[in-house]
XYZ file of C-alpha atoms in Angstrom:
83
model
C 231.743 306.600 122.508
C 234.507 307.488 120.165
C 233.565 308.450 116.645
C 234.175 306.562 113.400
C 234.273 307.686 109.777
C 232.173 305.615 107.410
C 233.051 304.619 103.852
C 230.909 307.523 102.642
C 233.958 309.748 103.327
C 234.951 311.785 100.258
C 238.447 312.665 101.550
C 237.658 316.368 101.569
C 240.339 317.042 104.210
C 238.199 319.302 106.413
C 237.872 317.080 109.494
C 241.540 316.366 110.235
C 242.629 319.909 111.152
C 239.512 320.406 113.293
C 240.364 317.594 115.732
C 241.894 319.058 118.911
C 243.304 315.646 119.903
C 244.918 314.788 116.548
C 242.770 311.648 116.481
C 241.991 311.902 112.758
C 244.450 310.808 110.101
C 244.460 309.692 106.499
C 243.896 305.941 106.222
C 244.501 303.750 103.201
C 241.293 304.816 101.480
C 239.496 307.255 103.778
C 240.191 309.236 106.914
C 240.200 307.269 110.159
C 239.721 308.162 113.826
C 241.948 306.705 116.541
C 239.507 305.694 119.302
C 242.289 306.017 121.892
C 242.518 309.750 121.130
C 238.895 310.594 120.289
C 237.016 312.273 123.128
C 234.165 313.557 120.927
C 235.748 316.937 121.714
C 234.831 316.612 125.419
C 237.110 319.032 127.234
C 237.513 321.212 124.161
C 234.079 321.892 122.639
C 230.422 321.178 123.324
C 230.015 319.214 120.098
C 232.436 317.174 117.976
C 234.074 319.575 115.554
C 234.644 316.952 112.859
C 230.916 316.231 112.762
C 230.206 319.959 112.479
C 232.395 320.428 109.389
C 231.767 317.130 107.564
C 229.893 317.923 104.339
C 228.600 314.363 103.845
C 227.677 313.431 107.436
C 229.893 310.351 107.444
C 231.119 310.643 111.045
C 229.065 308.598 113.491
C 229.350 307.052 116.941
C 231.600 303.993 116.977
C 229.449 301.115 118.276
C 232.595 299.154 119.176
C 233.866 301.822 121.602
C 231.166 302.588 124.150
C 232.089 305.432 126.533
C 230.065 307.818 128.659
C 230.849 311.506 129.224
C 232.827 310.769 132.395
C 235.038 308.268 130.551
C 235.538 310.722 127.697
C 236.484 313.445 130.213
C 239.009 311.078 131.856
C 240.498 310.263 128.437
C 240.759 313.982 127.665
C 242.549 314.627 130.968
C 244.932 311.751 130.292
C 245.719 313.087 126.815
C 246.465 316.624 128.010
C 248.641 315.276 130.844
C 250.865 313.616 128.206
C 251.464 316.893 126.379
């Protein structure tokens, strides 16, 4: 699954620079995660870095984007191939 930021986000700015895929950006009111770029840090780290640094625990699994580890790995490989 990709991750999603809930409306509990306090716009603290710590998650965006931690994302190795540049999937996090400032939305209209809170930060948002692009599910096409989010690999839950598969390929980069063992755990999602945004979740690690979030002080309010507002980053959760996106129930609308269900992916297993193999799919996340394939997305990661596709993203690095475009670089």
